[in-house]
mmCIF file of C-alpha atoms in Angstrom:
data_model
loop_
_atom_site.group_PDB
_atom_site.id
_atom_site.type_symbol
_atom_site.label_atom_id
_atom_site.label_comp_id
_atom_site.label_asym_id
_atom_site.label_seq_id
_atom_site.Cartn_x
_atom_site.Cartn_y
_atom_site.Cartn_z
ATOM 1 C CA MET A 216 0.000 0.000 0.000
ATOM 2 C CA VAL A 217 1.297 3.388 -0.967
ATOM 3 C CA THR A 218 0.947 6.150 1.633
ATOM 4 C CA CYS A 219 0.747 9.716 0.561
ATOM 5 C CA PRO A 220 2.326 12.530 2.547
ATOM 6 C CA PRO A 221 -0.103 14.797 4.410
ATOM 7 C CA TYR A 222 -1.541 17.538 2.293
ATOM 8 C CA GLN A 223 0.097 20.907 2.768
ATOM 9 C CA PRO A 224 -1.639 23.879 1.128
ATOM 10 C CA ARG A 225 0.547 26.039 -1.041
ATOM 11 C CA PRO A 226 1.007 29.632 0.138
ATOM 12 C CA SER A 227 -0.952 32.206 -1.770
ATOM 13 C CA THR A 228 0.936 33.950 -4.524
ATOM 14 C CA ARG A 229 -1.543 36.767 -4.900
ATOM 15 C CA PRO A 230 0.232 40.062 -4.135
ATOM 16 C CA GLY A 231 -1.153 42.136 -1.307
ATOM 17 C CA LEU A 232 -3.566 39.500 -0.039
ATOM 18 C CA GLY A 233 -4.830 40.762 3.280
ATOM 19 C CA THR A 234 -6.186 38.949 6.282
ATOM 20 C CA PHE A 235 -9.468 39.431 8.007
ATOM 21 C CA ARG A 236 -9.229 40.684 11.537
ATOM 22 C CA ARG A 237 -12.102 41.287 13.871
ATOM 23 C CA ALA A 238 -12.374 41.604 17.639
ATOM 24 C CA ASP A 239 -15.534 41.755 19.694
ATOM 25 C CA CYS A 240 -14.936 42.819 23.304
ATOM 26 C CA LEU A 241 -17.870 43.175 25.687
ATOM 27 C CA ARG A 242 -17.826 45.422 28.705
ATOM 28 C CA ARG A 243 -19.239 43.889 31.869
ATOM 29 C CA ARG A 244 -21.065 47.122 32.546
ATOM 30 C CA GLY A 245 -22.897 48.737 29.673
ATOM 31 C CA ARG A 246 -22.124 45.890 27.212
ATOM 32 C CA ARG A 247 -20.099 48.122 24.956
ATOM 33 C CA VAL A 248 -18.868 46.575 21.741
ATOM 34 C CA LEU A 249 -16.272 48.061 19.456
ATOM 35 C CA ARG A 250 -15.463 46.303 16.256
ATOM 36 C CA SER A 251 -12.921 46.919 13.519
ATOM 37 C CA LEU A 252 -13.354 45.253 10.168
ATOM 38 C CA ALA A 253 -10.544 44.727 7.702
ATOM 39 C CA PRO A 254 -12.012 43.264 4.463
ATOM 40 C CA ARG A 255 -10.034 40.850 2.323
ATOM 41 C CA SER A 256 -8.423 42.175 -0.796
ATOM 42 C CA GLY A 257 -10.821 42.053 -3.688
ATOM 43 C CA SER A 258 -13.946 41.889 -1.523
ATOM 44 C CA HIS A 259 -14.782 45.397 -2.658
ATOM 45 C CA PRO A 260 -13.417 47.029 -5.792
ATOM 46 C CA ARG A 261 -12.653 50.261 -3.945
ATOM 47 C CA THR A 262 -11.161 48.674 -0.805
ATOM 48 C CA ALA A 263 -7.394 48.555 -0.505
ATOM 49 C CA PRO A 264 -5.843 45.441 1.082
ATOM 50 C CA THR A 265 -4.819 45.248 4.693
ATOM 51 C CA THR A 266 -1.069 45.073 5.000
ATOM 52 C CA GLU A 267 -0.522 44.492 8.692
ATOM 53 C CA THR A 268 -2.224 42.764 11.570
ATOM 54 C CA GLY A 269 -3.818 44.254 14.646
ATOM 55 C CA ARG A 270 -2.914 44.309 18.301
ATOM 56 C CA GLU A 271 -4.903 44.446 21.500
ATOM 57 C CA THR A 272 -4.988 47.826 23.218
ATOM 58 C CA ASP A 273 -6.439 48.580 26.629
ATOM 59 C CA LEU A 274 -8.658 51.658 26.688
ATOM 60 C CA GLY A 275 -8.678 51.908 30.447
ATOM 61 C CA GLY A 276 -11.167 50.392 32.837
ATOM 62 C CA PRO A 277 -12.031 46.755 33.478
ATOM 63 C CA GLY A 278 -13.113 44.725 30.486
ATOM 64 C CA ARG A 279 -12.828 47.640 28.061
ATOM 65 C CA CYS A 280 -10.649 46.908 25.055
ATOM 66 C CA HIS A 281 -10.677 46.844 21.298
ATOM 67 C CA ARG A 282 -8.379 45.878 18.477
ATOM 68 C CA THR A 283 -6.430 48.825 17.155
ATOM 69 C CA PRO A 284 -5.540 48.375 13.462
ATOM 70 C CA GLN A 285 -1.925 48.817 12.463
ATOM 71 C CA LEU A 286 -1.903 50.625 9.135
ATOM 72 C CA GLY A 287 0.817 50.272 6.551
ATOM 73 C CA ALA A 288 1.919 52.899 4.084
ATOM 74 C CA VAL A 289 -0.732 51.886 1.582
ATOM 75 C CA GLY A 290 -3.025 49.749 3.722
ATOM 76 C CA ARG A 291 -6.367 51.108 4.835
ATOM 77 C CA LEU A 292 -9.219 49.760 6.890
ATOM 78 C CA ALA A 293 -12.964 50.073 6.506
ATOM 79 C CA VAL A 294 -14.024 50.980 10.021
ATOM 80 C CA GLN A 295 -17.292 50.146 11.698
ATOM 81 C CA ALA A 296 -18.205 50.547 15.356
ATOM 82 C CA GLN A 297 -20.936 49.114 17.542
ATOM 83 C CA VAL A 298 -22.104 50.281 20.956
ATOM 84 C CA SER A 299 -24.681 48.301 22.955
ATOM 85 C CA PHE A 300 -26.424 49.320 26.162
ATOM 86 C CA PRO A 301 -29.782 49.029 27.964
ATOM 87 C CA VAL A 302 -32.349 51.830 27.678
ATOM 88 C CA ARG A 303 -32.533 53.840 30.879
ATOM 89 C CA TYR A 304 -35.811 54.938 32.422
ATOM 90 C CA VAL A 305 -34.793 58.604 32.190
ATOM 91 C CA GLU A 306 -34.543 58.259 28.395
ATOM 92 C CA THR A 307 -38.253 57.452 28.006
ATOM 93 C CA ASP A 308 -41.179 59.882 27.889
ATOM 94 C CA ALA A 309 -44.833 59.976 28.923
ATOM 95 C CA GLN A 310 -45.768 57.563 26.140
ATOM 96 C CA GLY A 311 -43.424 54.957 27.606
ATOM 97 C CA VAL A 312 -41.015 55.060 24.650
ATOM 98 C CA VAL A 313 -37.599 56.635 24.129
ATOM 99 C CA TYR A 314 -37.833 60.394 23.587
ATOM 100 C CA TYR A 315 -36.971 61.191 19.984
ATOM 101 C CA ALA A 316 -34.062 63.523 20.805
ATOM 102 C CA ASN A 317 -32.228 60.733 22.638
ATOM 103 C CA HIS A 318 -31.619 58.931 19.365
ATOM 104 C CA PHE A 319 -29.352 61.835 18.406
ATOM 105 C CA ALA A 320 -27.426 61.403 21.663
ATOM 106 C CA TRP A 321 -26.994 57.724 20.811
ATOM 107 C CA PHE A 322 -25.583 58.722 17.427
ATOM 108 C CA GLU A 323 -22.924 60.588 19.369
ATOM 109 C CA LEU A 324 -21.929 57.361 21.135
ATOM 110 C CA GLY A 325 -21.613 55.708 17.745
ATOM 111 C CA TYR A 326 -19.426 58.260 16.029
ATOM 112 C CA GLU A 327 -17.223 58.646 19.107
ATOM 113 C CA ALA A 328 -16.561 54.900 19.046
ATOM 114 C CA LEU A 329 -15.909 55.120 15.311
ATOM 115 C CA LEU A 330 -13.392 57.941 15.703
ATOM 116 C CA GLY A 331 -11.823 56.106 18.626
ATOM 117 C CA LEU A 332 -10.995 53.204 16.326
ATOM 118 C CA ALA A 333 -9.141 55.676 14.130
ATOM 119 C CA GLY A 334 -7.058 56.865 17.093
ATOM 120 C CA HIS A 335 -9.064 60.010 17.726
ATOM 121 C CA HIS A 336 -10.231 60.323 21.332
ATOM 122 C CA ALA A 337 -12.367 62.990 22.991
ATOM 123 C CA PRO A 338 -9.632 64.587 25.156
ATOM 124 C CA HIS A 339 -7.748 65.571 21.985
ATOM 125 C CA GLY A 340 -10.613 67.600 20.529
ATOM 126 C CA ARG A 341 -14.181 66.925 19.560
ATOM 127 C CA PRO A 342 -15.800 67.164 16.143
ATOM 128 C CA THR A 343 -18.657 69.554 15.497
ATOM 129 C CA VAL A 344 -21.996 68.210 14.284
ATOM 130 C CA ARG A 345 -23.139 70.180 11.250
ATOM 131 C CA GLU A 346 -26.195 68.105 10.338
ATOM 132 C CA ALA A 347 -28.130 65.264 11.912
ATOM 133 C CA CYS A 348 -31.293 63.439 10.973
ATOM 134 C CA CYS A 349 -33.141 60.321 12.081
ATOM 135 C CA ARG A 350 -35.942 58.188 10.678
ATOM 136 C CA TYR A 351 -37.954 56.477 13.413
ATOM 137 C CA ARG A 352 -39.237 53.060 12.338
ATOM 138 C CA ALA A 353 -40.468 51.541 15.602
ATOM 139 C CA PRO A 354 -40.607 52.650 19.246
ATOM 140 C CA ILE A 355 -37.954 51.620 21.761
ATOM 141 C CA ARG A 356 -38.918 50.990 25.372
ATOM 142 C CA TYR A 357 -37.308 51.012 28.775
ATOM 143 C CA GLY A 358 -35.013 48.071 29.523
ATOM 144 C CA GLU A 359 -34.482 46.966 25.926
ATOM 145 C CA ILE A 360 -30.896 46.401 24.816
ATOM 146 C CA VAL A 361 -30.139 48.639 21.861
ATOM 147 C CA THR A 362 -27.174 48.420 19.519
ATOM 148 C CA VAL A 363 -25.975 51.529 17.698
ATOM 149 C CA GLU A 364 -23.893 50.691 14.634
ATOM 150 C CA SER A 365 -21.960 53.495 12.929
ATOM 151 C CA ARG A 366 -19.904 53.471 9.751
ATOM 152 C CA ALA A 367 -18.094 56.137 7.787
ATOM 153 C CA LEU A 368 -19.591 57.274 4.519
ATOM 154 C CA ALA A 369 -18.063 59.508 1.909
ATOM 155 C CA GLY A 370 -16.049 62.416 3.234
ATOM 156 C CA GLU A 371 -16.193 65.838 1.637
ATOM 157 C CA ALA A 372 -14.772 69.306 2.130
ATOM 158 C CA GLU A 373 -17.443 70.128 4.698
ATOM 159 C CA GLY A 374 -16.741 67.087 6.852
ATOM 160 C CA LEU A 375 -17.309 63.359 7.221
ATOM 161 C CA TRP A 376 -20.676 61.676 6.828
ATOM 162 C CA VAL A 377 -21.446 58.910 9.323
ATOM 163 C CA ALA A 378 -24.403 56.536 8.924
ATOM 164 C CA HIS A 379 -26.083 55.067 12.007
ATOM 165 C CA THR A 380 -28.545 52.262 12.642
ATOM 166 C CA ILE A 381 -30.278 51.505 15.946
ATOM 167 C CA ARG A 382 -31.419 47.931 16.479
ATOM 168 C CA VAL A 383 -33.019 45.896 19.226
ATOM 169 C CA GLY A 384 -31.815 42.388 18.555
ATOM 170 C CA ARG A 385 -32.076 42.030 14.788
ATOM 171 C CA GLU A 386 -34.950 44.478 14.401
ATOM 172 C CA LEU A 387 -34.176 47.882 12.923
ATOM 173 C CA ARG A 388 -35.810 50.570 15.063
ATOM 174 C CA ALA A 389 -34.216 53.777 13.691
ATOM 175 C CA GLU A 390 -31.583 54.980 11.239
ATOM 176 C CA GLY A 391 -29.957 58.288 10.436
ATOM 177 C CA THR A 392 -26.846 60.245 9.531
ATOM 178 C CA THR A 393 -24.589 62.874 11.038
ATOM 179 C CA LEU A 394 -22.170 65.220 9.308
ATOM 180 C CA LEU A 395 -19.043 65.836 11.368
ATOM 181 C CA ALA A 396 -16.635 68.729 10.962
ATOM 182 C CA GLY A 397 -13.785 70.249 12.913
ATOM 183 C CA GLU A 398 -10.845 68.337 14.386
ATOM 184 C CA LEU A 399 -11.061 64.980 12.637
ATOM 185 C CA PRO A 400 -8.329 62.346 12.305
ATOM 186 C CA PRO A 401 -6.684 61.789 8.919
ATOM 187 C CA ALA A 402 -8.768 59.716 6.526
ATOM 188 C CA THR A 403 -6.937 56.467 7.308
ATOM 189 C CA TRP A 404 -10.007 54.329 6.611
ATOM 190 C CA ASN A 405 -11.671 53.517 3.353
ATOM 191 C CA VAL A 406 -15.071 55.150 3.513
ATOM 192 C CA VAL A 407 -17.973 53.530 1.756
ATOM 193 C CA PRO A 408 -18.082 55.118 -1.713
ATOM 194 C CA GLU A 409 -21.479 56.719 -1.249
ATOM 195 C CA ARG A 410 -22.824 60.020 -0.050
ATOM 196 C CA PRO A 411 -26.142 59.965 1.800
ATOM 197 C CA ALA A 412 -28.984 61.793 0.191
ATOM 198 C CA SER A 413 -28.763 64.959 2.233
ATOM 199 C CA CYS A 414 -31.951 65.691 4.066
ATOM 200 C CA PHE A 415 -30.991 69.342 4.087
ATOM 201 C CA GLU A 416 -30.383 70.014 0.409
ATOM 202 C CA GLU A 417 -33.249 72.505 0.286
ATOM 203 C CA TRP A 418 -32.448 74.133 3.591
ATOM 204 C CA SER A 419 -30.528 76.998 2.055
ATOM 205 C CA THR A 420 -33.886 78.204 0.738
ATOM 206 C CA LEU A 421 -35.971 77.048 3.713
ATOM 207 C CA ALA A 422 -37.980 80.013 4.988
ATOM 208 C CA PRO A 423 -41.180 80.570 6.961
ATOM 209 C CA ARG A 424 -44.378 80.323 4.969
ATOM 210 C CA GLY A 425 -48.096 80.434 5.670
ATOM 211 C CA ARG A 426 -48.989 81.036 9.282
ATOM 212 C CA VAL A 427 -45.859 81.443 11.392
ATOM 213 C CA GLU A 428 -45.831 81.277 15.179
ATOM 214 C CA GLU A 429 -42.877 82.230 17.359
ATOM 215 C CA VAL A 430 -41.835 81.137 20.836
ATOM 216 C CA THR A 431 -38.821 82.389 22.801
ATOM 217 C CA VAL A 432 -36.828 80.244 25.214
ATOM 218 C CA ARG A 433 -33.528 80.663 27.027
ATOM 219 C CA VAL A 434 -30.753 78.099 27.001
ATOM 220 C CA ARG A 435 -30.733 76.259 30.309
ATOM 221 C CA PHE A 436 -27.531 75.189 32.003
ATOM 222 C CA ALA A 437 -28.652 71.550 31.735
ATOM 223 C CA GLU A 438 -28.720 71.939 27.939
ATOM 224 C CA THR A 439 -25.077 72.962 27.612
ATOM 225 C CA GLU A 440 -21.919 70.889 27.167
ATOM 226 C CA PRO A 441 -18.315 71.474 28.368
ATOM 227 C CA THR A 442 -17.616 73.671 25.336
ATOM 228 C CA GLY A 443 -20.105 76.184 26.772
ATOM 229 C CA ALA A 444 -22.556 75.823 23.886
ATOM 230 C CA ALA A 445 -25.843 73.948 23.809
ATOM 231 C CA HIS A 446 -25.507 70.273 22.910
ATOM 232 C CA PHE A 447 -26.741 69.456 19.416
ATOM 233 C CA CYS A 448 -29.398 66.987 20.577
ATOM 234 C CA ARG A 449 -30.997 69.690 22.793
ATOM 235 C CA TYR A 450 -32.171 71.555 19.705
ATOM 236 C CA LEU A 451 -34.780 68.824 19.182
ATOM 237 C CA GLY A 452 -36.364 69.763 22.504
ATOM 238 C CA TRP A 453 -36.682 73.365 21.337
ATOM 239 C CA LEU A 454 -38.394 72.177 18.166
ATOM 240 C CA GLU A 455 -40.915 70.369 20.348
ATOM 241 C CA VAL A 456 -41.566 73.514 22.411
ATOM 242 C CA GLY A 457 -42.369 75.458 19.255
ATOM 243 C CA ARG A 458 -44.397 72.642 17.701
ATOM 244 C CA ILE A 459 -46.656 72.090 20.724
ATOM 245 C CA ALA A 460 -47.239 75.841 21.078
ATOM 246 C CA TYR A 461 -48.104 76.032 17.383
ATOM 247 C CA LEU A 462 -50.678 73.246 17.648
ATOM 248 C CA ARG A 463 -52.181 74.826 20.751
ATOM 249 C CA ARG A 464 -52.627 78.146 18.948
ATOM 250 C CA LEU A 465 -54.324 76.281 16.087
ATOM 251 C CA GLY A 466 -56.822 74.827 18.546
ATOM 252 C CA LEU A 467 -55.265 71.338 18.492
ATOM 253 C CA ASP A 468 -54.730 70.200 22.048
ATOM 254 C CA TYR A 469 -51.888 67.682 22.037
ATOM 255 C CA ALA A 470 -52.569 66.672 25.645
ATOM 256 C CA ARG A 471 -56.121 65.738 24.655
ATOM 257 C CA LEU A 472 -54.807 63.643 21.771
ATOM 258 C CA GLN A 473 -52.433 61.878 24.128
ATOM 259 C CA ARG A 474 -55.201 61.092 26.616
ATOM 260 C CA LEU A 475 -57.176 59.555 23.764
ATOM 261 C CA GLY A 476 -54.188 57.361 23.035
ATOM 262 C CA SER A 477 -53.869 58.688 19.478
ATOM 263 C CA PRO A 478 -51.289 61.457 19.277
ATOM 264 C CA PHE A 479 -49.044 62.672 16.512
ATOM 265 C CA VAL A 480 -45.761 60.782 16.712
ATOM 266 C CA ILE A 481 -42.416 61.750 15.202
ATOM 267 C CA ALA A 482 -41.636 59.747 12.066
ATOM 268 C CA TRP A 483 -38.590 61.766 10.961
ATOM 269 C CA ALA A 484 -36.556 64.626 12.407
ATOM 270 C CA GLY A 485 -33.548 66.574 11.189
ATOM 271 C CA CYS A 486 -31.595 69.679 12.004
ATOM 272 C CA ARG A 487 -28.936 71.792 10.304
ATOM 273 C CA TYR A 488 -26.714 73.605 12.809
ATOM 274 C CA LEU A 489 -25.505 77.053 11.771
ATOM 275 C CA LYS A 490 -24.285 78.888 14.897
ATOM 276 C CA PRO A 491 -23.625 77.822 18.495
ATOM 277 C CA VAL A 492 -25.657 79.301 21.309
ATOM 278 C CA ALA A 493 -24.517 79.572 24.934
ATOM 279 C CA PHE A 494 -26.113 79.367 28.364
ATOM 280 C CA ASP A 495 -28.894 81.872 29.161
ATOM 281 C CA GLU A 496 -28.937 83.288 25.644
ATOM 282 C CA PRO A 497 -32.423 83.752 24.169
ATOM 283 C CA VAL A 498 -33.548 81.590 21.253
ATOM 284 C CA ARG A 499 -36.496 82.527 19.062
ATOM 285 C CA ILE A 500 -38.266 79.476 17.625
ATOM 286 C CA GLN A 501 -40.239 80.102 14.449
ATOM 287 C CA VAL A 502 -42.615 77.310 13.379
ATOM 288 C CA TRP A 503 -44.764 76.824 10.285
ATOM 289 C CA ILE A 504 -46.423 74.025 8.304
ATOM 290 C CA GLU A 505 -44.451 72.902 5.256
ATOM 291 C CA GLU A 506 -46.823 70.217 3.978
ATOM 292 C CA VAL A 507 -50.053 68.474 4.970
ATOM 293 C CA ARG A 508 -50.620 64.878 3.936
ATOM 294 C CA SER A 509 -53.455 62.423 4.578
ATOM 295 C CA ARG A 510 -51.732 60.695 7.515
ATOM 296 C CA SER A 511 -48.972 63.112 8.441
ATOM 297 C CA TYR A 512 -47.787 66.680 8.195
ATOM 298 C CA VAL A 513 -44.370 68.331 7.906
ATOM 299 C CA ALA A 514 -43.348 71.179 10.194
ATOM 300 C CA GLY A 515 -40.519 73.596 9.439
ATOM 301 C CA TYR A 516 -38.448 75.460 12.012
ATOM 302 C CA ARG A 517 -35.987 78.318 12.131
ATOM 303 C CA LEU A 518 -34.079 79.146 15.298
ATOM 304 C CA LEU A 519 -32.787 82.704 15.664
ATOM 305 C CA HIS A 520 -30.649 84.329 18.306
ATOM 306 C CA GLY A 521 -33.018 86.364 20.441
ATOM 307 C CA GLU A 522 -30.751 89.412 20.601
ATOM 308 C CA ARG A 523 -28.616 89.394 17.463
ATOM 309 C CA GLY A 524 -31.274 87.930 15.176
ATOM 310 C CA GLU A 525 -28.814 85.681 13.343
ATOM 311 C CA PRO A 526 -29.910 82.147 12.354
ATOM 312 C CA ILE A 527 -28.824 79.429 14.769
ATOM 313 C CA ALA A 528 -30.359 76.367 13.110
ATOM 314 C CA VAL A 529 -33.085 75.194 10.772
ATOM 315 C CA GLY A 530 -35.017 71.968 11.091
ATOM 316 C CA LYS A 531 -37.848 69.785 9.922
ATOM 317 C CA THR A 532 -39.991 67.112 11.522
ATOM 318 C CA VAL A 533 -42.613 64.747 10.121
ATOM 319 C CA GLN A 534 -45.521 63.976 12.466
ATOM 320 C CA ALA A 535 -47.684 60.933 11.750
ATOM 321 C CA PHE A 536 -51.133 60.336 13.223
ATOM 322 C CA ILE A 537 -51.605 56.866 14.711
ATOM 323 C CA ASP A 538 -54.531 54.871 16.084
ATOM 324 C CA GLN A 539 -54.814 53.284 19.507
ATOM 325 C CA GLU A 540 -52.831 50.268 18.333
ATOM 326 C CA GLY A 541 -49.952 52.429 17.119
ATOM 327 C CA ARG A 542 -50.627 52.050 13.399
ATOM 328 C CA PRO A 543 -50.706 54.987 10.972
ATOM 329 C CA THR A 544 -54.190 56.257 10.214
ATOM 330 C CA ARG A 545 -55.761 59.286 8.575
ATOM 331 C CA ILE A 546 -55.662 62.625 10.321
ATOM 332 C CA PRO A 547 -59.179 63.524 11.535
ATOM 333 C CA GLU A 548 -60.783 65.899 9.082
ATOM 334 C CA ALA A 549 -61.294 68.672 11.644
ATOM 335 C CA ALA A 550 -57.600 68.666 12.554
ATOM 336 C CA ARG A 551 -56.504 68.417 8.930
ATOM 337 C CA GLU A 552 -58.582 71.469 8.008
ATOM 338 C CA ARG A 553 -56.806 73.499 10.698
ATOM 339 C CA LEU A 554 -53.405 72.337 9.458
ATOM 340 C CA LEU A 555 -54.274 73.136 5.834
ATOM 341 C CA ALA A 556 -55.501 76.600 6.800
ATOM 342 C CA ALA A 557 -52.228 77.271 8.637
ATOM 343 C CA HIS A 558 -50.239 75.990 5.660
ATOM 344 C CA GLN A 559 -52.081 78.384 3.366
ATOM 345 C CA GLY A 560 -51.649 81.291 5.759
ATOM 346 C CA CYS A 561 -55.302 81.519 6.779
ATOM 347 C CA GLU A 562 -56.337 82.277 10.325
ATOM 348 C CA SER A 563 -58.261 79.352 11.762
ATOM 349 C CA SER A 564 -61.431 80.269 13.612
ATOM 350 C CA GLY A 565 -63.816 78.558 15.936
ATOM 351 C CA PRO A 566 -63.459 76.687 19.220
ATOM 352 C CA PRO A 567 -60.669 74.191 19.863
ATOM 353 C CA VAL A 568 -60.971 71.009 17.866
ATOM 354 C CA VAL A 569 -62.274 68.054 19.889
ATOM 355 C CA LEU A 570 -61.022 64.809 18.424
ATOM 356 C CA ARG A 571 -62.464 61.409 19.105
ATOM 357 C CA ALA A 572 -60.266 58.386 19.448
ATOM 358 C CA PRO A 573 -60.004 56.936 15.929
ATOM 359 C CA GLU A 574 -61.042 53.368 15.327
ATOM 360 C CA ALA A 575 -58.294 50.848 14.774
ATOM 361 C CA ALA A 576 -57.338 50.707 11.124
ATOM 362 C CA SER A 577 -57.333 47.385 9.286
ATOM 363 C CA GLY A 578 -53.808 47.997 8.001
ATOM 364 C CA CYS A 579 -51.102 50.583 7.628
#
């Protein structure tokens, strides 16, 4: 009987063949996951091969580590970061779901982890958020474990686009983008060759129209960050202040809608940040109706400095009307007439609109 020697695979002769490296490290507290992906050569036509391996680096604190990629002269890495944590009770609102502005704060956790993988840490300077938007697909409740996944999209002269997804298990609950500017690390990763469809393309021409209502607030100390300016996610709270006041002046009592179990919920929100605003400075919130649909309406916002009058930010939100089971349904005709009149610049008249709880719809 003839015995054959054990098979030994021949080494690859392909030049620049990279290796796939990935590390998943879980924190005992907070369940924080940071992941670095290095695709194989040829897996993407625009992805350069990885030329060196990674090494473990301690970030400080028990159980907190990630794999720091070692980059060669021509090697680059496509970077992706994940952060997982349980929803805190303070992050939920009166409806028992996560308040819509907190999604923007979670985006911050994602892009900070992403920049950390590139060797850029908060003590060395923070980026400035120029734009942020979020599409809300399903509510998130207290105690659920959410995972925020962030990846770099195409960079441009104005900054770096970062795409975010928020999941509970495998279910997608929200997604959005942020545009970062300021002190950013060198572009040592291969960004995905795509630019998100900017939600703010028309914002250079966004201006009040129809019936415009204005509310003035002052920046509270709790809304500021260590830079002295208001944190970017706090602007969403100001949009809510203006929106609720606008509905009240139209005769639409949001509290009554909420008691009926059928309020307007936020389906999409976005903001373009123009100027910072500091503690105790006045902010004028201008609100108007951009569009009225059968099941939703679009509100536009412009924030002005209360003393200097210069624009601080512009924003948009989409409010959808839902039934008692949380499914989209038509806006009651009485409320829709008020919204259409405001959109057209007409003064609504008559007593406040009394809405009945809508019947459950057969489908979305």
